[in-house]
């Protein structure tokens, strides 16, 4: 579901409960995307000399999991 779909649902006069449910889903997806971006940036800031290594990938995955747990 995208924000465009939610807008279309509003224009079609869809049920308010359905709209709120879909809007919440879009909001969660945006939050998760933001946290992924933050996790990637932190990984680069935390250890730029290790970028591209297996350890850096593991560190990034761990940071990503931590931030996604907040979403």
C-alpha positions as a printed Julia matrix, in Angstrom:
71×3 Matrix{Float64}:
   0.0    0.0    0.0
   1.33   3.41  -0.92
   0.29   6.88   0.08
  -1.19   7.23  -3.41
  -3.47   4.28  -2.7
  -4.61   5.89   0.54
  -5.36   9.13  -1.32
  -7.39   7.17  -3.87
  -9.3    5.46  -1.06
 -10.2    8.87   0.36
 -11.34  10.1   -3.05
 -13.49   6.97  -3.45
 -15.12   7.56  -0.05
 -13.87   4.31   1.47
 -14.64   3.34   5.05
 -12.8    5.41   7.69
 -11.58   2.32   9.56
 -10.0    0.96   6.36
  -8.38   4.34   5.7
  -6.87   4.57   9.16
  -5.57   1.01   8.93
  -3.9    1.66   5.57
  -2.55   5.04   6.64
  -0.97   3.4    9.69
   0.66   0.81   7.41
   2.1    3.54   5.19
   3.36   5.4    8.26
   5.11   2.28   9.59
   6.71   1.66   6.19
   8.04   5.22   6.08
   9.39   4.9    9.62
  11.14   1.65   8.79
  12.68   3.17   5.65
  13.95   6.11   7.69
  15.5    3.84  10.27
  17.25   1.85   7.51
  18.71   5.07   6.16
  19.88   6.09   9.64
  21.42   2.66  10.28
  23.35   2.85   7.01
  24.63   6.31   7.83
  25.72   5.3   11.32
  27.58   2.3    9.98
  29.53   4.53   7.63
  30.27   7.04  10.37
  31.19   4.44  12.96
  33.74   2.54  10.93
  34.49   3.99   7.49
  37.79   2.1    7.3
  35.9   -1.21   7.53
  33.33  -0.38   4.86
  32.81  -3.37   2.59
  34.2   -5.94   5.03
  32.28  -8.86   6.47
  32.46  -7.31   9.94
  31.04  -4.04   8.63
  28.15  -5.96   7.06
  27.47  -7.73  10.36
  27.64  -4.42  12.25
  25.26  -2.82   9.76
  22.81  -5.69  10.07
  22.88  -5.39  13.84
  22.33  -1.61  13.73
  19.51  -2.1   11.26
  17.8   -4.66  13.51
  18.08  -2.32  16.48
  16.55   0.62  14.63
  13.84  -1.5   13.02
  12.86  -2.74  16.48
  11.94   0.87  17.25
   9.68   1.16  14.22
